[in-house]
Coordinates of C-alpha atoms in Angstrom, one line a residue:
M1 CA 27.8 21.0 -164.6
S2 CA 27.9 21.7 -160.9
F3 CA 27.6 25.2 -159.4
C4 CA 31.3 25.3 -158.4
Q5 CA 32.4 24.2 -161.8
L6 CA 30.2 26.9 -163.3
G7 CA 31.8 29.5 -161.0
S8 CA 35.3 28.6 -162.1
C9 CA 34.6 28.8 -165.8
R10 CA 35.9 31.6 -167.9
F11 CA 33.5 34.5 -168.4
F12 CA 32.1 33.5 -171.7
D13 CA 31.9 29.8 -170.9
G14 CA 30.0 30.7 -167.7
A15 CA 27.7 33.1 -169.6
K16 CA 26.9 30.4 -172.2
A17 CA 26.3 27.8 -169.5
V18 CA 23.9 30.1 -167.6
F19 CA 22.1 31.0 -170.8
S20 CA 21.6 27.3 -171.5
I21 CA 20.4 26.6 -167.9
V22 CA 18.0 29.5 -167.8
F23 CA 16.5 29.5 -171.2
L24 CA 16.7 26.0 -172.7
P25 CA 14.3 24.4 -170.2
F26 CA 11.7 26.9 -171.4
L27 CA 12.1 26.1 -175.1
P28 CA 9.3 23.4 -175.1
F29 CA 7.0 25.9 -173.5
F30 CA 7.6 28.5 -176.2
L31 CA 7.1 25.9 -178.9
S32 CA 3.8 24.7 -177.4
L33 CA 2.2 28.2 -177.1
H34 CA -1.4 28.3 -178.4
E35 CA -2.1 30.2 -181.5
E36 CA -4.0 32.9 -179.7
E37 CA -0.9 33.4 -177.5
F38 CA 1.2 34.0 -180.6
C39 CA -1.3 36.4 -181.8
Y40 CA -1.2 38.3 -178.5
A41 CA 2.6 38.4 -178.8
K42 CA 2.3 39.9 -182.2
N43 CA 0.2 42.6 -180.9
M44 CA 2.6 43.5 -178.1
D45 CA 4.7 46.6 -178.3
V46 CA 7.8 45.2 -180.1
I47 CA 10.1 47.8 -178.6
A48 CA 8.9 47.1 -175.1
F49 CA 9.3 43.4 -175.6
I50 CA 12.9 43.8 -176.9
K51 CA 13.7 46.0 -173.9
Q52 CA 12.4 43.5 -171.5
I53 CA 14.3 40.6 -173.1
S54 CA 17.5 42.7 -173.2
L55 CA 17.1 43.7 -169.6
L56 CA 16.6 40.1 -168.6
L57 CA 19.6 38.9 -170.6
Y58 CA 21.7 41.7 -169.1
I59 CA 20.7 40.8 -165.6
V60 CA 21.5 37.2 -166.2
V61 CA 25.0 38.0 -167.7
V62 CA 25.8 40.5 -164.8
A63 CA 24.7 38.0 -162.2
T64 CA 26.8 35.3 -163.8
T65 CA 29.8 37.6 -164.0
M66 CA 29.5 38.5 -160.3
V67 CA 29.4 34.8 -159.4
V68 CA 32.5 34.2 -161.4
V69 CA 34.3 37.2 -159.8
M70 CA 33.4 36.0 -156.3
M71 CA 34.5 32.4 -157.0
E72 CA 37.9 33.5 -158.3
N73 CA 38.8 34.1 -154.6
R74 CA 40.8 37.3 -155.3
Q75 CA 41.7 39.7 -152.6
P76 CA 38.4 40.9 -150.9
M77 CA 39.1 44.6 -151.8
K78 CA 39.5 43.7 -155.5
T79 CA 36.4 41.5 -155.5
V80 CA 34.3 44.2 -153.8
A81 CA 35.6 46.8 -156.3
W82 CA 34.6 44.7 -159.3
L83 CA 31.2 43.8 -157.7
M84 CA 30.5 47.5 -157.2
I85 CA 31.5 48.4 -160.7
L86 CA 29.3 45.7 -162.2
M87 CA 26.4 46.7 -160.0
F88 CA 26.5 50.5 -160.2
L89 CA 27.9 51.1 -163.7
P90 CA 25.4 49.5 -166.1
V91 CA 27.0 48.4 -169.4
V92 CA 30.2 50.4 -168.7
G93 CA 31.0 48.0 -165.8
M94 CA 30.6 45.0 -168.1
V95 CA 32.8 46.6 -170.7
L96 CA 35.5 47.4 -168.1
Y97 CA 35.4 43.8 -166.8
F98 CA 35.4 42.5 -170.3
F99 CA 38.7 44.2 -171.1
F100 CA 40.5 44.5 -167.8
G101 CA 38.9 42.3 -165.1
Q102 CA 39.0 38.7 -166.3
N103 CA 41.4 36.7 -164.2
I104 CA 43.2 34.4 -166.6
R105 CA 46.0 33.4 -164.3
K106 CA 45.1 29.8 -164.4
E107 CA 43.6 29.8 -167.9
R108 CA 44.7 27.5 -170.6
Y109 CA 46.4 30.2 -172.7
I110 CA 49.1 31.2 -170.3
N111 CA 49.5 27.6 -169.0
R112 CA 49.8 26.3 -172.5
H113 CA 52.5 28.9 -173.4
R114 CA 54.6 29.0 -170.2
L115 CA 57.8 27.1 -169.9
Q116 CA 57.0 23.5 -168.8
P117 CA 58.6 22.3 -165.5
F118 CA 60.5 19.5 -167.2
L119 CA 62.4 22.1 -169.3
R120 CA 63.6 24.2 -166.4
P121 CA 66.5 21.8 -165.6
R122 CA 67.7 22.4 -169.2
L123 CA 68.0 26.1 -168.5
R124 CA 69.5 25.6 -165.1
K125 CA 72.1 23.2 -166.5
G126 CA 73.2 25.7 -169.0
S127 CA 73.2 28.6 -166.5
K128 CA 76.7 28.1 -165.2
G129 CA 76.9 31.5 -163.7
E130 CA 74.2 30.6 -161.1
A131 CA 76.0 27.6 -159.7
R132 CA 78.0 29.7 -157.2
Q133 CA 76.1 30.7 -154.0
E134 CA 77.8 33.2 -151.6
I135 CA 77.7 33.7 -147.9
V136 CA 75.7 36.9 -147.4
P137 CA 75.3 39.3 -144.5
Q138 CA 73.0 37.8 -141.9
Q139 CA 70.5 40.6 -142.0
H140 CA 69.6 39.7 -145.6
A141 CA 69.8 36.0 -145.5
R142 CA 66.0 35.6 -145.0
I143 CA 65.0 37.7 -148.0
M144 CA 67.5 35.9 -150.2
Q145 CA 66.1 32.6 -149.0
L146 CA 62.6 34.0 -149.8
F147 CA 63.5 34.7 -153.4
A148 CA 65.3 31.4 -153.8
N149 CA 62.2 29.5 -152.5
Q150 CA 59.5 31.3 -154.3
D151 CA 61.1 32.3 -157.6
D152 CA 64.1 29.8 -157.9
A153 CA 66.3 32.9 -158.0
L154 CA 69.7 32.0 -156.6
P155 CA 72.0 34.7 -155.3
V156 CA 75.1 35.1 -157.4
A157 CA 78.4 37.0 -156.9
D158 CA 81.0 38.6 -159.1
N159 CA 78.7 41.3 -160.4
E160 CA 79.7 44.7 -161.7
V161 CA 77.1 47.4 -162.0
E162 CA 76.9 50.7 -163.9
T163 CA 73.9 53.0 -163.4
Y164 CA 72.2 55.3 -165.9
T165 CA 69.7 58.0 -164.9
C166 CA 68.6 59.2 -168.3
G167 CA 68.3 58.0 -171.9
N168 CA 71.2 60.1 -173.1
E169 CA 73.4 57.9 -170.8
F170 CA 71.8 54.5 -171.3
F171 CA 71.0 54.3 -175.1
P172 CA 74.6 55.0 -176.3
A173 CA 75.8 52.3 -174.0
L174 CA 73.1 49.9 -175.3
L175 CA 73.9 50.7 -178.9
Q176 CA 77.7 50.2 -178.2
A177 CA 77.1 46.8 -176.6
I178 CA 74.9 45.8 -179.6
R179 CA 77.6 46.9 -182.1
E180 CA 80.3 44.9 -180.2
A181 CA 78.1 41.7 -180.1
R182 CA 79.8 38.6 -181.6
H183 CA 77.4 35.7 -180.8
H184 CA 73.9 36.9 -179.9
V185 CA 71.7 39.8 -178.8
H186 CA 68.6 39.1 -176.8
L187 CA 66.2 42.1 -176.2
C188 CA 62.9 42.1 -174.4
T189 CA 61.0 45.4 -174.0
Y190 CA 57.5 46.6 -173.3
I191 CA 57.6 49.5 -175.8
F192 CA 59.6 49.5 -179.0
L193 CA 58.5 52.6 -180.9
D194 CA 59.0 53.4 -184.6
D195 CA 60.6 56.8 -183.9
A196 CA 64.1 58.2 -184.3
L197 CA 65.6 56.1 -181.4
G198 CA 63.6 53.0 -182.2
Q199 CA 64.9 53.1 -185.8
Q200 CA 68.4 53.6 -184.6
V201 CA 68.2 50.5 -182.4
A202 CA 66.5 48.5 -185.1
D203 CA 69.2 49.4 -187.6
A204 CA 71.9 48.3 -185.1
L205 CA 70.1 45.0 -184.6
M206 CA 69.6 44.4 -188.3
A207 CA 73.3 45.2 -189.0
K208 CA 74.4 42.5 -186.5
A209 CA 71.9 40.0 -187.9
R210 CA 73.4 40.5 -191.4
E211 CA 76.8 39.8 -189.9
G212 CA 75.6 36.4 -188.7
V213 CA 75.0 37.3 -185.1
E214 CA 71.8 35.7 -183.6
V215 CA 69.4 38.6 -182.8
R216 CA 66.1 37.9 -181.0
V217 CA 63.6 40.6 -180.0
I218 CA 60.4 40.2 -177.9
Y219 CA 58.1 43.3 -177.6
D220 CA 54.8 43.6 -175.9
D221 CA 51.9 43.9 -178.3
V222 CA 49.9 46.3 -176.1
G223 CA 52.9 48.5 -175.2
S224 CA 53.7 48.8 -178.9
W225 CA 50.2 48.8 -180.2
R226 CA 50.7 52.0 -182.2
V227 CA 53.7 50.6 -184.1
S228 CA 53.0 49.4 -187.6
S229 CA 53.7 45.7 -188.3
S230 CA 55.9 46.8 -191.2
F231 CA 58.5 48.2 -188.7
F232 CA 59.0 44.7 -187.1
R233 CA 58.6 43.0 -190.5
R234 CA 61.6 45.0 -191.8
M235 CA 63.7 43.6 -188.9
Q236 CA 62.5 40.1 -189.6
D237 CA 63.4 40.4 -193.3
A238 CA 66.9 41.4 -192.2
G239 CA 67.3 38.2 -190.2
V240 CA 66.1 39.4 -186.7
E241 CA 63.9 36.9 -184.9
V242 CA 61.0 39.1 -183.7
H243 CA 58.1 38.0 -181.5
A244 CA 55.1 39.9 -180.2
F245 CA 54.2 39.0 -176.7
M246 CA 50.5 37.8 -176.5
P247 CA 49.3 39.5 -179.7
V248 CA 46.0 41.4 -179.2
H249 CA 44.1 40.7 -182.3
F250 CA 40.4 41.4 -181.4
P251 CA 38.8 39.7 -179.6
A252 CA 41.9 38.3 -178.0
L253 CA 42.4 41.8 -176.6
T254 CA 39.6 41.3 -174.2
R255 CA 41.3 38.3 -172.6
K256 CA 44.9 39.3 -172.5
I257 CA 45.2 43.1 -172.0
N258 CA 45.6 42.6 -168.3
Y259 CA 48.7 40.4 -168.5
R260 CA 51.5 42.1 -170.3
N261 CA 55.3 41.6 -170.5
H262 CA 56.5 44.8 -168.8
R263 CA 60.1 43.6 -168.5
K264 CA 63.0 45.6 -170.0
I265 CA 66.1 43.4 -170.3
C266 CA 68.8 42.8 -172.8
V267 CA 71.6 40.3 -172.9
V268 CA 74.6 40.6 -175.2
D269 CA 76.9 37.5 -175.7
G270 CA 76.0 36.1 -172.3
H271 CA 78.3 38.4 -170.4
T272 CA 76.7 41.9 -170.6
G273 CA 73.1 42.5 -169.4
F274 CA 70.8 45.5 -169.1
I275 CA 67.8 45.8 -166.8
G276 CA 65.7 48.7 -165.6
G277 CA 62.8 50.9 -166.4
M278 CA 63.5 52.4 -169.9
N279 CA 61.6 51.5 -173.0
I280 CA 62.9 52.1 -176.5
A281 CA 61.3 55.4 -177.3
Q282 CA 62.6 58.8 -178.2
R283 CA 60.9 60.5 -175.2
Y284 CA 63.6 59.0 -173.0
M285 CA 66.1 61.1 -174.9
D286 CA 64.3 64.3 -175.6
G287 CA 61.3 64.3 -173.2
T288 CA 57.9 65.5 -174.3
P289 CA 56.4 69.0 -174.6
T290 CA 53.8 68.3 -171.9
M291 CA 55.8 66.2 -169.4
G292 CA 59.3 67.6 -169.9
A293 CA 62.4 65.3 -169.5
W294 CA 61.8 61.7 -168.7
R295 CA 63.8 60.7 -165.6
D296 CA 64.4 56.9 -165.3
T297 CA 66.9 54.4 -164.0
H298 CA 68.6 51.6 -165.9
L299 CA 71.5 49.4 -165.2
R300 CA 74.3 47.6 -167.0
V301 CA 75.5 44.5 -165.2
K302 CA 78.3 42.0 -165.8
G303 CA 78.9 38.8 -163.9
G304 CA 76.9 36.0 -162.5
C305 CA 73.5 37.7 -162.7
V306 CA 73.7 37.9 -166.5
A307 CA 73.0 34.2 -166.6
T308 CA 69.7 34.8 -164.7
L309 CA 68.7 37.5 -167.2
Q310 CA 69.5 35.0 -170.0
R311 CA 67.3 32.4 -168.4
I312 CA 64.4 34.9 -168.0
F313 CA 64.7 35.8 -171.7
F314 CA 64.6 32.1 -172.7
E315 CA 61.5 31.5 -170.6
D316 CA 59.8 34.5 -172.4
L317 CA 61.1 33.1 -175.8
Y318 CA 59.4 29.8 -175.1
F319 CA 56.2 31.6 -174.1
V320 CA 56.0 33.4 -177.4
S321 CA 57.4 30.8 -179.8
H322 CA 57.3 27.4 -178.0
T323 CA 60.9 26.9 -179.0
L324 CA 64.0 26.6 -176.9
P325 CA 67.5 26.5 -178.5
D326 CA 70.4 24.5 -177.1
T327 CA 71.0 27.0 -174.3
S328 CA 74.4 25.8 -173.2
A329 CA 76.1 27.9 -175.8
Y330 CA 74.6 31.1 -174.4
Y331 CA 76.2 30.9 -170.9
P332 CA 79.9 31.8 -171.0
T333 CA 82.0 31.1 -168.0
V334 CA 81.9 33.9 -165.5
V335 CA 85.3 35.4 -164.8
P336 CA 85.6 36.9 -161.3
T337 CA 86.4 40.6 -161.1
A338 CA 89.9 41.6 -160.3
G339 CA 90.5 41.7 -156.6
G340 CA 87.1 40.2 -155.9
A341 CA 85.5 43.6 -155.6
S342 CA 82.0 42.7 -156.6
C343 CA 78.5 42.6 -155.2
V344 CA 76.0 39.8 -154.6
A345 CA 72.7 40.0 -156.6
Q346 CA 69.5 38.2 -157.3
V347 CA 67.3 38.8 -160.4
V348 CA 63.7 38.3 -159.3
T349 CA 60.7 38.0 -161.6
S350 CA 56.9 38.0 -161.1
S351 CA 54.1 37.0 -163.4
P352 CA 50.5 36.0 -163.5
T353 CA 51.7 32.4 -163.5
S354 CA 53.7 32.8 -160.3
A355 CA 52.4 31.0 -157.2
W356 CA 53.4 34.1 -155.1
H357 CA 53.7 37.8 -155.7
N358 CA 57.4 37.6 -155.6
I359 CA 58.6 41.1 -156.0
M360 CA 55.8 42.5 -153.9
Q361 CA 56.8 40.2 -151.0
G362 CA 60.4 41.4 -151.4
Y363 CA 59.3 45.0 -151.0
V364 CA 57.3 44.0 -147.9
R365 CA 60.2 42.1 -146.4
I366 CA 62.6 45.1 -146.9
L367 CA 60.2 47.5 -145.3
L368 CA 59.6 45.4 -142.3
E369 CA 63.3 44.5 -141.9
A370 CA 64.6 48.1 -142.3
R371 CA 66.3 49.7 -139.3
H372 CA 67.2 53.2 -140.5
Y373 CA 65.6 54.2 -143.8
V374 CA 63.8 53.0 -146.9
Y375 CA 63.7 55.3 -150.0
M376 CA 61.5 54.5 -152.9
E377 CA 60.8 56.0 -156.4
T378 CA 57.8 55.0 -158.5
P379 CA 55.8 56.7 -161.3
Y380 CA 52.5 55.1 -160.1
F381 CA 51.5 54.6 -156.5
L382 CA 48.5 52.3 -156.3
P383 CA 49.8 50.0 -153.5
T384 CA 48.4 46.6 -152.6
E385 CA 47.3 46.3 -149.0
P386 CA 50.4 44.4 -147.8
V387 CA 52.7 47.1 -149.1
L388 CA 50.6 49.8 -147.7
V389 CA 50.6 48.1 -144.3
A390 CA 54.3 47.5 -144.4
M391 CA 55.0 51.2 -145.2
R392 CA 52.9 52.4 -142.3
T393 CA 54.4 49.8 -140.0
A394 CA 57.9 50.8 -140.9
A395 CA 57.2 54.5 -140.5
L396 CA 55.4 54.1 -137.2
S397 CA 58.4 52.1 -136.0
G398 CA 60.7 55.1 -136.5
V399 CA 62.1 54.1 -139.9
D400 CA 62.7 57.0 -142.2
V401 CA 60.4 56.0 -145.1
R402 CA 60.4 58.3 -148.1
L403 CA 58.3 57.9 -151.3
M404 CA 58.9 59.9 -154.5
L405 CA 56.3 60.4 -157.2
P406 CA 56.1 62.5 -160.3
Y407 CA 54.7 66.0 -159.7
R408 CA 52.5 65.5 -162.7
G409 CA 51.5 62.0 -163.9
D410 CA 51.0 60.9 -167.5
S411 CA 47.6 59.6 -166.6
R412 CA 45.1 61.8 -164.8
I413 CA 43.0 58.9 -163.6
A414 CA 46.0 57.1 -162.2
E415 CA 47.2 60.3 -160.6
W416 CA 43.9 61.0 -158.9
A417 CA 43.7 57.4 -157.6
S418 CA 47.4 57.6 -156.4
R419 CA 46.8 60.8 -154.5
S420 CA 44.0 59.2 -152.5
F421 CA 46.5 56.8 -150.8
L422 CA 48.9 59.6 -149.7
P423 CA 47.1 61.1 -146.6
D424 CA 47.1 57.6 -145.0
V425 CA 50.9 57.0 -145.3
I426 CA 51.7 60.7 -144.5
K427 CA 49.7 60.4 -141.3
A428 CA 51.9 57.3 -140.4
G429 CA 55.1 59.3 -140.9
V430 CA 56.0 58.5 -144.5
K431 CA 57.7 61.5 -146.2
V432 CA 56.2 62.0 -149.7
Y433 CA 58.0 64.0 -152.4
L434 CA 56.8 65.1 -155.8
Y435 CA 59.5 65.2 -158.5
Q436 CA 59.5 68.5 -160.5
G437 CA 62.5 67.9 -162.8
G438 CA 60.2 66.3 -165.5
F439 CA 58.3 63.0 -165.5
L440 CA 59.7 60.5 -162.9
H441 CA 59.5 57.1 -164.4
S442 CA 62.2 55.5 -162.2
K443 CA 61.5 52.4 -160.2
L444 CA 64.0 51.9 -157.4
L445 CA 64.2 51.2 -153.7
V446 CA 67.2 51.4 -151.3
S447 CA 67.4 50.6 -147.6
D448 CA 70.0 51.0 -144.8
D449 CA 73.0 51.4 -147.2
S450 CA 73.0 47.6 -147.7
I451 CA 70.2 46.5 -150.0
C452 CA 68.6 48.0 -153.1
T453 CA 66.6 47.1 -156.2
C454 CA 65.8 48.5 -159.6
G455 CA 63.8 47.1 -162.5
S456 CA 60.5 47.4 -164.3
T457 CA 58.1 47.1 -161.2
N458 CA 55.9 50.0 -160.2
I459 CA 54.3 50.1 -156.8
D460 CA 50.8 49.2 -158.1
F461 CA 48.5 46.3 -158.4
R462 CA 49.2 45.8 -162.1
S463 CA 53.0 45.3 -161.6
F464 CA 52.8 43.3 -158.4
E465 CA 50.0 40.9 -159.5
N466 CA 49.1 41.1 -163.2
N467 CA 52.2 41.8 -165.3
F468 CA 55.4 40.0 -166.2
E469 CA 58.1 42.0 -164.4
A470 CA 61.8 41.7 -163.6
N471 CA 63.8 43.4 -160.8
I472 CA 67.4 43.0 -159.7
F473 CA 68.2 43.1 -156.0
F474 CA 71.7 44.0 -154.8
Y475 CA 73.3 43.2 -151.4
G476 CA 76.3 45.4 -150.6
K477 CA 77.2 48.9 -149.6
D478 CA 78.7 50.1 -152.8
V479 CA 75.6 49.7 -155.1
A480 CA 73.2 50.7 -152.3
R481 CA 75.0 53.9 -151.6
R482 CA 75.0 54.7 -155.4
M483 CA 71.3 54.2 -155.4
K484 CA 70.9 56.3 -152.4
H485 CA 72.9 59.1 -154.0
I486 CA 70.6 58.9 -157.1
Y487 CA 67.5 59.2 -154.8
L488 CA 68.9 62.1 -152.9
E489 CA 69.8 64.0 -156.1
D490 CA 66.2 63.5 -157.3
E491 CA 65.0 64.8 -153.9
Q492 CA 66.8 68.1 -154.6
R493 CA 64.5 68.5 -157.6
S494 CA 61.4 67.6 -155.6
V495 CA 58.9 69.3 -153.2
R496 CA 57.7 67.8 -150.0
I497 CA 54.0 67.1 -150.4
N498 CA 53.2 68.7 -147.0
H499 CA 54.4 72.0 -148.3
W500 CA 52.7 71.4 -151.6
L501 CA 49.3 70.8 -149.9
R502 CA 49.6 74.0 -147.8
K503 CA 50.0 76.1 -151.0
R504 CA 47.3 74.2 -152.9
R505 CA 44.0 73.5 -151.2
L506 CA 42.3 70.8 -153.1
P507 CA 38.7 71.6 -154.3
F508 CA 35.9 69.3 -153.4
V509 CA 35.6 68.0 -157.0
E510 CA 39.2 66.9 -157.1
R511 CA 39.0 65.2 -153.7
F512 CA 35.9 63.4 -154.8
L513 CA 37.6 62.2 -158.0
Q514 CA 40.5 60.9 -156.0
S515 CA 38.2 58.9 -153.8
L516 CA 36.2 57.7 -156.8
F517 CA 39.1 56.5 -158.9
R518 CA 40.7 54.9 -155.8
L519 CA 38.0 52.3 -156.3
F520 CA 39.4 51.5 -159.7
S521 CA 43.0 51.2 -158.4
P522 CA 43.2 47.4 -158.8
M523 CA 42.4 47.9 -162.5
L524 CA 44.7 50.9 -163.3

């Protein structure tokens, strides 16, 4: 095995190879030791001997891991972060890499389960709603071409959009759509909890399955790891086709925890779709005692873009089951809205298997093309370098860039790391707001009253590079102004961080923790 081949191995393959290279050549030497040398070995301090061997083995494994990390050719910042963790956090660093750091983008597991290229025309052929491409405003032609080239996401017209800003608005609409289903219900979610809301949704799905409606559910096994398998088995017994995305039976957890299906989409009868940031959990209805109300954004869409949501679901279905039904029956003909009053949209995905970081590049393009303003909401702000540079560039160019984060995060480590990025963007002129009306879980962006996006994507490394995500991008004044209105209403419940900092001088320990956990931002 050549050195380059060794570097490109998976971690355990590389470790075993190095062990063989380092220790097997010395096997004849150990077997040929003289009798007196064995006697000397017996008289050695056994504990000291074990310590020395353990240390040697650990050094070999760490060195091998560092070679593997370097030869994966990640972004330099991520590579340096992992090298520092492996070097300066003995044992703990190896555990962190073991669970979170292994880059399996091109590994056999994902490549074996992803939709094969020769099957894509089959989905495209059935996706009648995507056949119509519209002439769009010149200022957005480039970004639409970007998505079409990198994600095969065609712009489609004849879309109607309804927005929901809390679970009490969204879940009744979702349940009503499920109850009205006549042919199929396709649901993909990151979290599907066995609580009051989860049981209500499950009951609705099981009722439709008993009526003969095709019901398919994909849930993420990490996002729903606390849920008993009996909850999903009950749905299966009722006729619901249920699949866990990349099950995490140990030791598979160590290889797959970094690559999760974070999408939240639902398609009913091929003509109604839902996409956004809400999982199926009671906290979206009632909030939590510690965080308060959960503020999120979800959308119901009708029109051509539903066909794209359907295609995305079938790609995920193939990933988890290696089966693909005759998809032509799931794409009804799109009926244009009365009077032609509709917007143009693109549904864009990103995943570890993507050649490009599709959604991240869309964010960068919007920031750099903005002329007046860009407003963004995200629960986690751990930006990649391209997004960070684009935000600073836009703000320094005179664009009104605003960023809204939760006043209090649901993860202290992620919150500390997030805060470390804020002085840099504030210095460039970005206005940062902290939402105080509960926990802000919304993921939206709107710019110049003409383009906006909403979906499952956070502004962080994990969403942009490691997870399976889905966002919908709209081109048109009506939807953009509605998104702008949502943002400005949230801003009324927020405090500008400049004012917040004046009232709250950060102690040294907190500033140190922010800088420390910033090093972990590619892993959070």
